[in-house]
CSV table of C-alpha atoms and ligand atoms in Angstrom, one decimal:
chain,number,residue,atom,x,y,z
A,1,UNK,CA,94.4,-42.5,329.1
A,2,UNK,CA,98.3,-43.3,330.2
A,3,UNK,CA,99.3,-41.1,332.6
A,4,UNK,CA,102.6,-39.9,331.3
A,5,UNK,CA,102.9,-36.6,332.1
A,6,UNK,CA,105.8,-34.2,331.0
A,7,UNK,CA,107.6,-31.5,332.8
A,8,UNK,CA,106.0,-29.2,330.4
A,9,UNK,CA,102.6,-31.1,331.1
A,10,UNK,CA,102.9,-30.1,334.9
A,11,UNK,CA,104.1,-26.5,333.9
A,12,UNK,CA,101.3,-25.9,331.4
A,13,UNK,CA,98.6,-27.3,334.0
A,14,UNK,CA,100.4,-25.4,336.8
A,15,UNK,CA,99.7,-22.3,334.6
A,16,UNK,CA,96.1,-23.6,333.8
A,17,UNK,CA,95.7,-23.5,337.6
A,18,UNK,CA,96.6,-20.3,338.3
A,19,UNK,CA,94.0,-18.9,335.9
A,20,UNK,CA,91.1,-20.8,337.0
A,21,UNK,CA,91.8,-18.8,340.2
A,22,UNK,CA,90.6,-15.8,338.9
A,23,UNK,CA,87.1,-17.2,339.4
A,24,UNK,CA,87.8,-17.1,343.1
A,25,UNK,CA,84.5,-15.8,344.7
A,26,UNK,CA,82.5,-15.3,341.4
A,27,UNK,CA,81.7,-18.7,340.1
A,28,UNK,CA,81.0,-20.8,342.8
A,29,UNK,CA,78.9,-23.1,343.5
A,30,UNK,CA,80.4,-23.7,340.0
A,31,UNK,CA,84.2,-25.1,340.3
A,32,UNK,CA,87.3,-23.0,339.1
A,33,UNK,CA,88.1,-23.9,335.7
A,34,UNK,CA,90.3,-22.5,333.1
A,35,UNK,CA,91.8,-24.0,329.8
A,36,UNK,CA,94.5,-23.7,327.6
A,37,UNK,CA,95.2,-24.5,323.9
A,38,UNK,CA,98.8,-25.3,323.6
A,39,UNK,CA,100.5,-25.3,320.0
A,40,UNK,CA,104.4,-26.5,320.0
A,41,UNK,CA,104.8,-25.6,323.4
A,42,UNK,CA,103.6,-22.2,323.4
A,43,UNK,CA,99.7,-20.9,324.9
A,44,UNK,CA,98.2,-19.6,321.5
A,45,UNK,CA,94.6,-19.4,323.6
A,46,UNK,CA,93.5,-19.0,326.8
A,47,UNK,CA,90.1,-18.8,328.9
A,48,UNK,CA,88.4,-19.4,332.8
A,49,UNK,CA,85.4,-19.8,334.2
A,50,UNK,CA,84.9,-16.0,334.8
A,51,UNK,CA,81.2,-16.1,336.4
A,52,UNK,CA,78.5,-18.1,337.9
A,53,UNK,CA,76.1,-18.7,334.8
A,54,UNK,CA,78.6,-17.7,332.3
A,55,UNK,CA,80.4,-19.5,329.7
A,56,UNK,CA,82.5,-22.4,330.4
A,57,UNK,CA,86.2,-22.2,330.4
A,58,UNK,CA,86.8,-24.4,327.3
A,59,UNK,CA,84.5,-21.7,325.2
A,60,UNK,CA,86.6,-19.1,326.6
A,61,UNK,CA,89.7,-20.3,325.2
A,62,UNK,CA,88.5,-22.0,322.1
A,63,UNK,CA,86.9,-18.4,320.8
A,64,UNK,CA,90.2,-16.8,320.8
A,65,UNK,CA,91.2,-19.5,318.4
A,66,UNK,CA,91.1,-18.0,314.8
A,67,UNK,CA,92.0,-20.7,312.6
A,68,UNK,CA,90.4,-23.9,313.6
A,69,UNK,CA,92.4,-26.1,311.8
A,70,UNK,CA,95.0,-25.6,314.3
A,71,UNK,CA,93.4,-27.4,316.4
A,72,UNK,CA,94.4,-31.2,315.2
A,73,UNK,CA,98.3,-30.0,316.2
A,74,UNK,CA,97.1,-29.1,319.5
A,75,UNK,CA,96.8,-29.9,323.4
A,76,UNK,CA,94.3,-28.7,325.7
A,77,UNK,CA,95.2,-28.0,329.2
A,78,UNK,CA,92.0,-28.1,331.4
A,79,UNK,CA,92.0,-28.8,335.1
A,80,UNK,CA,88.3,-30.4,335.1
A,81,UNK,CA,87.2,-33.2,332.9
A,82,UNK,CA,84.9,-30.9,329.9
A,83,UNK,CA,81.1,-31.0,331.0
A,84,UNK,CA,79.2,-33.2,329.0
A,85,UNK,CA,75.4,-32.2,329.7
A,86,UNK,CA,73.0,-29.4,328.7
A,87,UNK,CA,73.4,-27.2,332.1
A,88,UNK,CA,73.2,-23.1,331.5
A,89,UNK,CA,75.6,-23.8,328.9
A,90,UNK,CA,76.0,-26.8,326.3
A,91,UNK,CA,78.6,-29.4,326.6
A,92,UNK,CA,81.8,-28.4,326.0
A,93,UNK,CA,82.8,-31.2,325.2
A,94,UNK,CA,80.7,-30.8,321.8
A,95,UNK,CA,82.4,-27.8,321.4
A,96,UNK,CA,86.1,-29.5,321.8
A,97,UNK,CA,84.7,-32.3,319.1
A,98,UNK,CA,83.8,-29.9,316.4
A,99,UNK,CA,87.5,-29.2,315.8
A,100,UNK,CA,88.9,-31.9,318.2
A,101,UNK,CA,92.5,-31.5,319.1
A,102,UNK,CA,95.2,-34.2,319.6
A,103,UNK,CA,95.6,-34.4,322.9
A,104,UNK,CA,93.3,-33.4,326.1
A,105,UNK,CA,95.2,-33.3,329.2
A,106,UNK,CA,92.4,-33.2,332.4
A,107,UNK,CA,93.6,-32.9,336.2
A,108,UNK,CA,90.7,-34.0,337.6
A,109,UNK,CA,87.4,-36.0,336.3
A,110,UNK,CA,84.2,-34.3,337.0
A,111,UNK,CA,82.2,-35.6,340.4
A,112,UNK,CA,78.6,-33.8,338.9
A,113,UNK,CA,76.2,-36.8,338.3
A,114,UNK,CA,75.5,-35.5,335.3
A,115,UNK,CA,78.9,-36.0,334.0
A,116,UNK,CA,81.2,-38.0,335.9
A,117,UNK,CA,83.2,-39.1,332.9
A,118,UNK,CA,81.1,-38.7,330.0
A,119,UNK,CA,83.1,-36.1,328.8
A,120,UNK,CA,86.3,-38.0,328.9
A,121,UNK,CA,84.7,-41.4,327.1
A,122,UNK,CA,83.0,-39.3,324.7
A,123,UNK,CA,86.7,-37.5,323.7
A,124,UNK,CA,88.3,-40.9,323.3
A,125,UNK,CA,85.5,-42.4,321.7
A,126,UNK,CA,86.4,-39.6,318.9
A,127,UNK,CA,89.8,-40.6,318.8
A,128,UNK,CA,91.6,-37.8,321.1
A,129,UNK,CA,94.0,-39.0,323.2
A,130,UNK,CA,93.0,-38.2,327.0
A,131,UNK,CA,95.5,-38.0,330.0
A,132,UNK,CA,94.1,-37.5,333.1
A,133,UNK,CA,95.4,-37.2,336.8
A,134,UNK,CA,98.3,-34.8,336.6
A,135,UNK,CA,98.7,-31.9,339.4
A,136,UNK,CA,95.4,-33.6,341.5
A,137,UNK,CA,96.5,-31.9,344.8
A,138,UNK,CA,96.6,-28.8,343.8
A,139,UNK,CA,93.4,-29.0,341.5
A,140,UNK,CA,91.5,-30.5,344.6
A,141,UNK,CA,92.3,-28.1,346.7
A,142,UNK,CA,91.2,-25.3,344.1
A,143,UNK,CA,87.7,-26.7,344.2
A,144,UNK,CA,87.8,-28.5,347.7
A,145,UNK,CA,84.1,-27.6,348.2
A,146,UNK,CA,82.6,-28.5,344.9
A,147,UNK,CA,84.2,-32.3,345.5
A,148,UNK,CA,83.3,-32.7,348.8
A,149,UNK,CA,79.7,-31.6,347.8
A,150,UNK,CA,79.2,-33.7,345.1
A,151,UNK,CA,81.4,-37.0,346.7
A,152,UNK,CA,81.3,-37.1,350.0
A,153,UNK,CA,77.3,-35.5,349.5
A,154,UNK,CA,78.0,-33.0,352.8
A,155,UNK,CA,78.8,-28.8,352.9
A,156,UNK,CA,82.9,-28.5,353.3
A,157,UNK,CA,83.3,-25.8,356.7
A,158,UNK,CA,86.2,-23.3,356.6
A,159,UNK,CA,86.5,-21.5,359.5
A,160,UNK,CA,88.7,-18.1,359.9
A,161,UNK,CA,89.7,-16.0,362.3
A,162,UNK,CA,92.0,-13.1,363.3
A,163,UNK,CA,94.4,-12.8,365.8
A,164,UNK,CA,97.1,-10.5,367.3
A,165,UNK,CA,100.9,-11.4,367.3
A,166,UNK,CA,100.2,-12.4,371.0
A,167,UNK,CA,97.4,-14.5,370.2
A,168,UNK,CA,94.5,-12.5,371.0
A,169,UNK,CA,91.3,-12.4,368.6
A,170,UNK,CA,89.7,-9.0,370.8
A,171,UNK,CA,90.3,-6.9,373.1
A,172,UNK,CA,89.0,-6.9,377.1
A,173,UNK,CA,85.8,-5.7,376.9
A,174,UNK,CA,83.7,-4.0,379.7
A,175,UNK,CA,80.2,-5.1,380.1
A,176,UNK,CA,78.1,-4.0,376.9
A,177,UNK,CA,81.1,-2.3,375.5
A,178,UNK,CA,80.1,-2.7,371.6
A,179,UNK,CA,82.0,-1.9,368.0
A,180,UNK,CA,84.2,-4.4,366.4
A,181,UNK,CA,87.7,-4.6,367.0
A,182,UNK,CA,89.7,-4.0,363.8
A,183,UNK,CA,93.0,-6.5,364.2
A,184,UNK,CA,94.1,-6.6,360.7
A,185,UNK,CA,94.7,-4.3,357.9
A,186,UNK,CA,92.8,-3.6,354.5
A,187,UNK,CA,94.5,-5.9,352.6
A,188,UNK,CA,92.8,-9.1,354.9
A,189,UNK,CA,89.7,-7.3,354.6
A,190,UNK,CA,89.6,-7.6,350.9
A,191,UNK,CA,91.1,-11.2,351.0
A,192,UNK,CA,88.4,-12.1,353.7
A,193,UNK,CA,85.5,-10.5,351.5
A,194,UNK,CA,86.6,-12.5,348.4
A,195,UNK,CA,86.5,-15.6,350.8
A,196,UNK,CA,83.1,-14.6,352.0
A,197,UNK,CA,81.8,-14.1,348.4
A,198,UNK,CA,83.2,-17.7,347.3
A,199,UNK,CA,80.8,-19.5,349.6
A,200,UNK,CA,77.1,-19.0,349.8
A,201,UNK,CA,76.5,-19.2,353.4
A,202,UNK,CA,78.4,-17.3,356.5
A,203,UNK,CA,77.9,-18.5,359.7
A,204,UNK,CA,78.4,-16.5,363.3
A,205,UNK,CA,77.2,-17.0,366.7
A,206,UNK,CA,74.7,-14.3,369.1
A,207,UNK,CA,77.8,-12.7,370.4
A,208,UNK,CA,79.4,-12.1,367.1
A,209,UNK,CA,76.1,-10.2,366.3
A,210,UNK,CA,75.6,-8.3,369.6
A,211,UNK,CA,78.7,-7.1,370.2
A,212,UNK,CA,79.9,-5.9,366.0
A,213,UNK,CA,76.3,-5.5,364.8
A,214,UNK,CA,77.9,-7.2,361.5
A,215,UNK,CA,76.7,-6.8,357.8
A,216,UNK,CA,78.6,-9.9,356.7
A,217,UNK,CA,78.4,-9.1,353.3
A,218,UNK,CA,81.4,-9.1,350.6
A,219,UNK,CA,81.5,-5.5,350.0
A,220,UNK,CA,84.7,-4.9,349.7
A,221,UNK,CA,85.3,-7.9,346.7
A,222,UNK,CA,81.6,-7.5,345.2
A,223,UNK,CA,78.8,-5.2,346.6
A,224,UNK,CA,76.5,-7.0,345.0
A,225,UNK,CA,77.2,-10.5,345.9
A,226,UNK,CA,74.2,-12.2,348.4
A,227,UNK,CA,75.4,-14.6,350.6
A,228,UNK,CA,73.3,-16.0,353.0
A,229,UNK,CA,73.7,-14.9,356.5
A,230,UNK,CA,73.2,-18.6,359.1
A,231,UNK,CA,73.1,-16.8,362.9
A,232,UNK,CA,72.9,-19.0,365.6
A,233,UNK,CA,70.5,-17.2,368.7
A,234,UNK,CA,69.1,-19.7,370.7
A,235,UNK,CA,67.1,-17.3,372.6
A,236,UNK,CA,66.1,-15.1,369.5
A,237,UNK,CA,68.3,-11.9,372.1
A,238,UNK,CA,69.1,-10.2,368.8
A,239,UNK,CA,67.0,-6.9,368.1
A,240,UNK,CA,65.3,-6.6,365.1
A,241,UNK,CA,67.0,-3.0,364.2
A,242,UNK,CA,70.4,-4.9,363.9
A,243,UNK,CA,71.9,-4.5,360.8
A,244,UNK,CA,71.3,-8.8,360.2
A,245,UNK,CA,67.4,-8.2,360.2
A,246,UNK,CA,67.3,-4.8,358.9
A,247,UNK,CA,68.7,-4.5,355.5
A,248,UNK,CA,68.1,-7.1,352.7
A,249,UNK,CA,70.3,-9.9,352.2
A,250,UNK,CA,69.0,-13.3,353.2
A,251,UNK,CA,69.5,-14.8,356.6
A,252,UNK,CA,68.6,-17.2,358.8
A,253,UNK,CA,68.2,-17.7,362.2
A,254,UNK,CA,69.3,-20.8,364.0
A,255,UNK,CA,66.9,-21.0,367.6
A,256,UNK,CA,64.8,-23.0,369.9
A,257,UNK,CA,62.0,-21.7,369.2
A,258,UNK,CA,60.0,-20.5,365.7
A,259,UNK,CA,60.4,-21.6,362.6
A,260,UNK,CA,59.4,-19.4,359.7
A,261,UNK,CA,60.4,-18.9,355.9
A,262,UNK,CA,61.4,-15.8,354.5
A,263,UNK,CA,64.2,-13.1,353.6
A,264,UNK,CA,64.9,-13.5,357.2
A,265,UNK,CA,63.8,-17.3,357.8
A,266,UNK,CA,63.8,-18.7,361.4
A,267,UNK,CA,64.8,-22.6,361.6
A,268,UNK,CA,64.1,-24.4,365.0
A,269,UNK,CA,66.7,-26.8,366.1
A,270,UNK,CA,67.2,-29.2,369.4
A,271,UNK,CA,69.7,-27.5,371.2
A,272,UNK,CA,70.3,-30.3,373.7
A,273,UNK,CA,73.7,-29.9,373.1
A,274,UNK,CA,76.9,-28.3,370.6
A,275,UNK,CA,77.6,-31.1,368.7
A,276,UNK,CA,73.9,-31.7,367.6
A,277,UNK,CA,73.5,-28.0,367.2
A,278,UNK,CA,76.0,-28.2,364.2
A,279,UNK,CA,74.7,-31.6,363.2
A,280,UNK,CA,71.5,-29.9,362.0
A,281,UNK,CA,73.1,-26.9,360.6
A,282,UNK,CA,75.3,-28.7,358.4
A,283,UNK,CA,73.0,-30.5,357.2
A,284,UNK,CA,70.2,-28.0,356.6
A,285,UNK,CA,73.7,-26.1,354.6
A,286,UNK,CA,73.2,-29.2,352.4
A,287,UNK,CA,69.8,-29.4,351.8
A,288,UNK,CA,69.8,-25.7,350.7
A,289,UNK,CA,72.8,-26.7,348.3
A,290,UNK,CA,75.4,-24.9,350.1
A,291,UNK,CA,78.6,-25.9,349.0
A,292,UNK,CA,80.7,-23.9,351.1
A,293,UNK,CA,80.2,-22.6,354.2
A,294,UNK,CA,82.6,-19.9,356.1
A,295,UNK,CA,82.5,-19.8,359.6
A,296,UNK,CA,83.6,-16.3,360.8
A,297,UNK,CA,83.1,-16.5,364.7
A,298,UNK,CA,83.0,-15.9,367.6
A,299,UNK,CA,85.6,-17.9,370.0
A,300,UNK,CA,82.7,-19.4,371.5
A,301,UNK,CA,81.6,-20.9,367.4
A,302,UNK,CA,85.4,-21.4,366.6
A,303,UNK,CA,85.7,-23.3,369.7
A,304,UNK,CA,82.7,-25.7,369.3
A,305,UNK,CA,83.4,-26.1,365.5
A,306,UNK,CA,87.3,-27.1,366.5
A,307,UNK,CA,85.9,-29.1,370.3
A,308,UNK,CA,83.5,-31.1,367.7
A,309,UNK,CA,85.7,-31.5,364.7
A,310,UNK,CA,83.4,-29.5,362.4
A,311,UNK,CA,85.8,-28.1,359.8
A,312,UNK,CA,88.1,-29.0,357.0
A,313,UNK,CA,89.9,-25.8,356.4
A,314,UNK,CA,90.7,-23.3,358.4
A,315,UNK,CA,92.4,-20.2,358.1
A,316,UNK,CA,94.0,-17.8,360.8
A,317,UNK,CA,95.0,-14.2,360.0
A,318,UNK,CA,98.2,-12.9,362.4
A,319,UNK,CA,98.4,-9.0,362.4
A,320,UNK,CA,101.6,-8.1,363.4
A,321,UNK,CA,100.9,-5.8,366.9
A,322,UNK,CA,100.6,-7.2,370.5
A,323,UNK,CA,97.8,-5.8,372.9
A,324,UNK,CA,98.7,-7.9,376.4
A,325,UNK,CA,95.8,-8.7,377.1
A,326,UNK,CA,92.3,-9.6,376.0
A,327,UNK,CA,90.1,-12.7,374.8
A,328,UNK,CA,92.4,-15.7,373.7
A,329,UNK,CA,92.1,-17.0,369.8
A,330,UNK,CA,91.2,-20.3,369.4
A,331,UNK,CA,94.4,-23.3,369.2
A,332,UNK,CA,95.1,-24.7,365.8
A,333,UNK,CA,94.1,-28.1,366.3
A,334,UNK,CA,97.1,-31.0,366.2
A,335,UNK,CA,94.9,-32.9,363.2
A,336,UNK,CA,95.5,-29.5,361.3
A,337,UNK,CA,98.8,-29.3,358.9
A,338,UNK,CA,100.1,-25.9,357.5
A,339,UNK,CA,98.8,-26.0,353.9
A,340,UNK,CA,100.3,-22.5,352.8
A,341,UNK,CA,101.7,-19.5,354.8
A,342,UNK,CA,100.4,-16.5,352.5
A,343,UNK,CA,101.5,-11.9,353.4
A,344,UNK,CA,98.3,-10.2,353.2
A,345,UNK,CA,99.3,-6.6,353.7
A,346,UNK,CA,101.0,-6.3,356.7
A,347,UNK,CA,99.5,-9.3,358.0
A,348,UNK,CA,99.6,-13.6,357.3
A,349,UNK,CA,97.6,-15.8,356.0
A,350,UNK,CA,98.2,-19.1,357.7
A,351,UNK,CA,95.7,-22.0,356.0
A,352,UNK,CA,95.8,-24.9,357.7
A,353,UNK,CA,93.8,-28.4,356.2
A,354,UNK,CA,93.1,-31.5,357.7
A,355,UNK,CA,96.1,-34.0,358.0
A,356,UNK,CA,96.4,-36.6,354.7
A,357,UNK,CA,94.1,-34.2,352.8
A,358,UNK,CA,96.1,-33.3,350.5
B,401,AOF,C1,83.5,-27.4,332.2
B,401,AOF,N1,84.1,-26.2,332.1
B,401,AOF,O1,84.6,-24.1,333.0
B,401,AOF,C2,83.1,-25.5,334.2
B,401,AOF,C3,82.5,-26.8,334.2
B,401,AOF,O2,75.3,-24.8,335.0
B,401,AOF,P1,76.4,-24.8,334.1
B,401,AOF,O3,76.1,-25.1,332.7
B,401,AOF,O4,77.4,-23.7,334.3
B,401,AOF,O5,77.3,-26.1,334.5
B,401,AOF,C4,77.8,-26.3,335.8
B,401,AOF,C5,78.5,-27.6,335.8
B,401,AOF,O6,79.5,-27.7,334.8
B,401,AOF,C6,79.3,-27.8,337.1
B,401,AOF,O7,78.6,-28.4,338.1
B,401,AOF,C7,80.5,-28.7,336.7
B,401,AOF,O8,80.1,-30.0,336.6
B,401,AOF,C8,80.7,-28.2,335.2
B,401,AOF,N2,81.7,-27.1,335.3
B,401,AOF,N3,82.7,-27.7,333.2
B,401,AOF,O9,83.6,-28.1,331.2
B,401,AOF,C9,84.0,-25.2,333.1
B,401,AOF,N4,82.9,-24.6,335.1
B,402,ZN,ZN1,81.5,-27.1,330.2
């Protein structure tokens, strides 16, 4: 298990990251995985975790392999230890053993209970050499969610939001004027949808609702994809022909008053006050198993999350036009260190994550 790693080492896993992206928004709650089978330096095989429920990225890569024997000469890149239990799939690390290669090089060990470094002591009990730790940063922050989930045992919160070149996230509004207010271009929207799709639970205030009438779906990355709506309405204000209650993807409503289970489930909470308001929701995020959750607005939500330090990611889109005037985007908290500045389109991606996380 020494840990030394080779500039080709860092290039093949920087490579092995970049695929595992691809699951972006269709595996989760499973991690991004991909894998590599590397013969003399070159990438004879390749494969990533394409889909929630589909195989893993190690049985990807190893069925484009055509002569097995190959194998002993070989290193496999993989940026997550190789499972070791019977989930929807079986262990791939029983798959790796039937033709076991020389080398396994691993970015990360798996956090799951259920293997937690099985899969590594069951490769070097067969004799393959294992190096693991190279490019952790980067492979954390692929699968940021699915560690803090299973280490820290709580849902990781990533909040977004848009905002004009002059810092503006709508426009001044007269009373009851409704619609939303586009401020970036399609190129966000599909980026934002993807993001959307990659957790399992979106979470907006009452205002959001009233004033965009919202489907908060991912239709735009995958129409089919059901994410569960979270709505906080204290008061229960919204009307039941709003597009939240009316069509069928799950959601449920944060209030003071019912509780009741269903496609559209009602969950009481004590409101006595913000930061006990998002107490209970994150933790009823955890209970349901949510890994993820995106927090989409509005100010009023942002504000809270960022006044109450409820968030380890977020992410602020900057269209390029100035309006003058209009409702102010929230402030980037000081805690908050520029992760990556990203063009979407005409627009930018700035992602910001919590100081020393990385
Ligand atoms: C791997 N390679 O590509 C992935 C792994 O329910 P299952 O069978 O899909 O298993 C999900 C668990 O398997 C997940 O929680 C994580 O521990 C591991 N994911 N492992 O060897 C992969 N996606
Ligand atoms: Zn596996």
């Amino acid at each position: 298990m020494s840990n030394n790693f080779t500039k080709q080492d860092f290039y093949f896993m920087e490579q092995c990251l970049l695929l595992a992206k691809k699951g972006i928004g269709h595996v989760e709650p499973n991690p991004r995985v991909a894998c590599l089978v590397v013969h003399q330096a070159e990438i004879i095989a390749s494969g990533y975790h394409s889909k929630f429920g589909a195989p893993h990225a190690e049985v990807e890569a190893l069925r484009n392999i055509t002569d097995p024997s190959i194998l002993q000469a070989c290193t496999l890149y993989v940026n997550l230890e190789p499972c070791s239990h019977h989930g929807k799939t079986p262990p791939c690390v029983d798959l790796i053993l039937q033709n076991p290669p020389k080398r396994v090089v691993i970015a990360q060990s798996d956090p799951f209970d259920l293997v937690q470094g099985k899969g590594i002591e069951k490769l070097l009990a067969h004799g393959v050499q294992v190096d693991v730790g190279i490019c952790e940063k980067d492979s954390h922050q692929l699968n940021a969610p699915f560690f803090t989930f299973h280490q820290e045992k709580r849902t990781y919160l990533r909040l977004k939001w848009a905002q004009t070149a002059d810092g503006f996230m709508d426009k001044l509004r007269h009373a009851n004027e409704k619609g939303a207010f586009g401020i970036t271009g399609k190129t966000s929207q599909h980026w934002t949808h993807q993001q959307r799709a990659s957790a399992q639970a979106i979470l907006v205030g009452k205002n959001t609702v009233l004033v965009d009438n919202p489907k908060l779906d991912a239709r735009f990355f995958d129409e089919h994809k059901k994410i569960v709506r979270y709505v906080i309405d204290k008061n229960l204000e919204i009307p039941s022909h709003y597009q939240i209650y009316s069509d069928d993807l799950p959601t449920v409503i944060f209030n003071a008053h019912h509780a009741e289970k269903g496609l559209k489930s009602k969950v009481k909470l004590d409101f006595s006050n913000a930061k006990i308001v998002l107490d209970q929701i994150s933790a009823y995020a955890y209970a349901e198993g949510v890994q993820s959750l995106w927090v989409e607005g509005g100010a009023f939500l942002l504000g809270e999350c960022l006044a109450h330090d409820y968030w380890d990611e977020i992410h602020v889109l900057r269209a390029p036009q100035k309006i003058g005037q209009g409702l102010t985007a929230p402030a980037v908290p000081t805690s908050a260190q520029l992760h990556k500045k990203s063009p979407l389109g005409e627009d930018t991606l700035y992602t910001y994550v919590r100081e020393n996380a990385l």
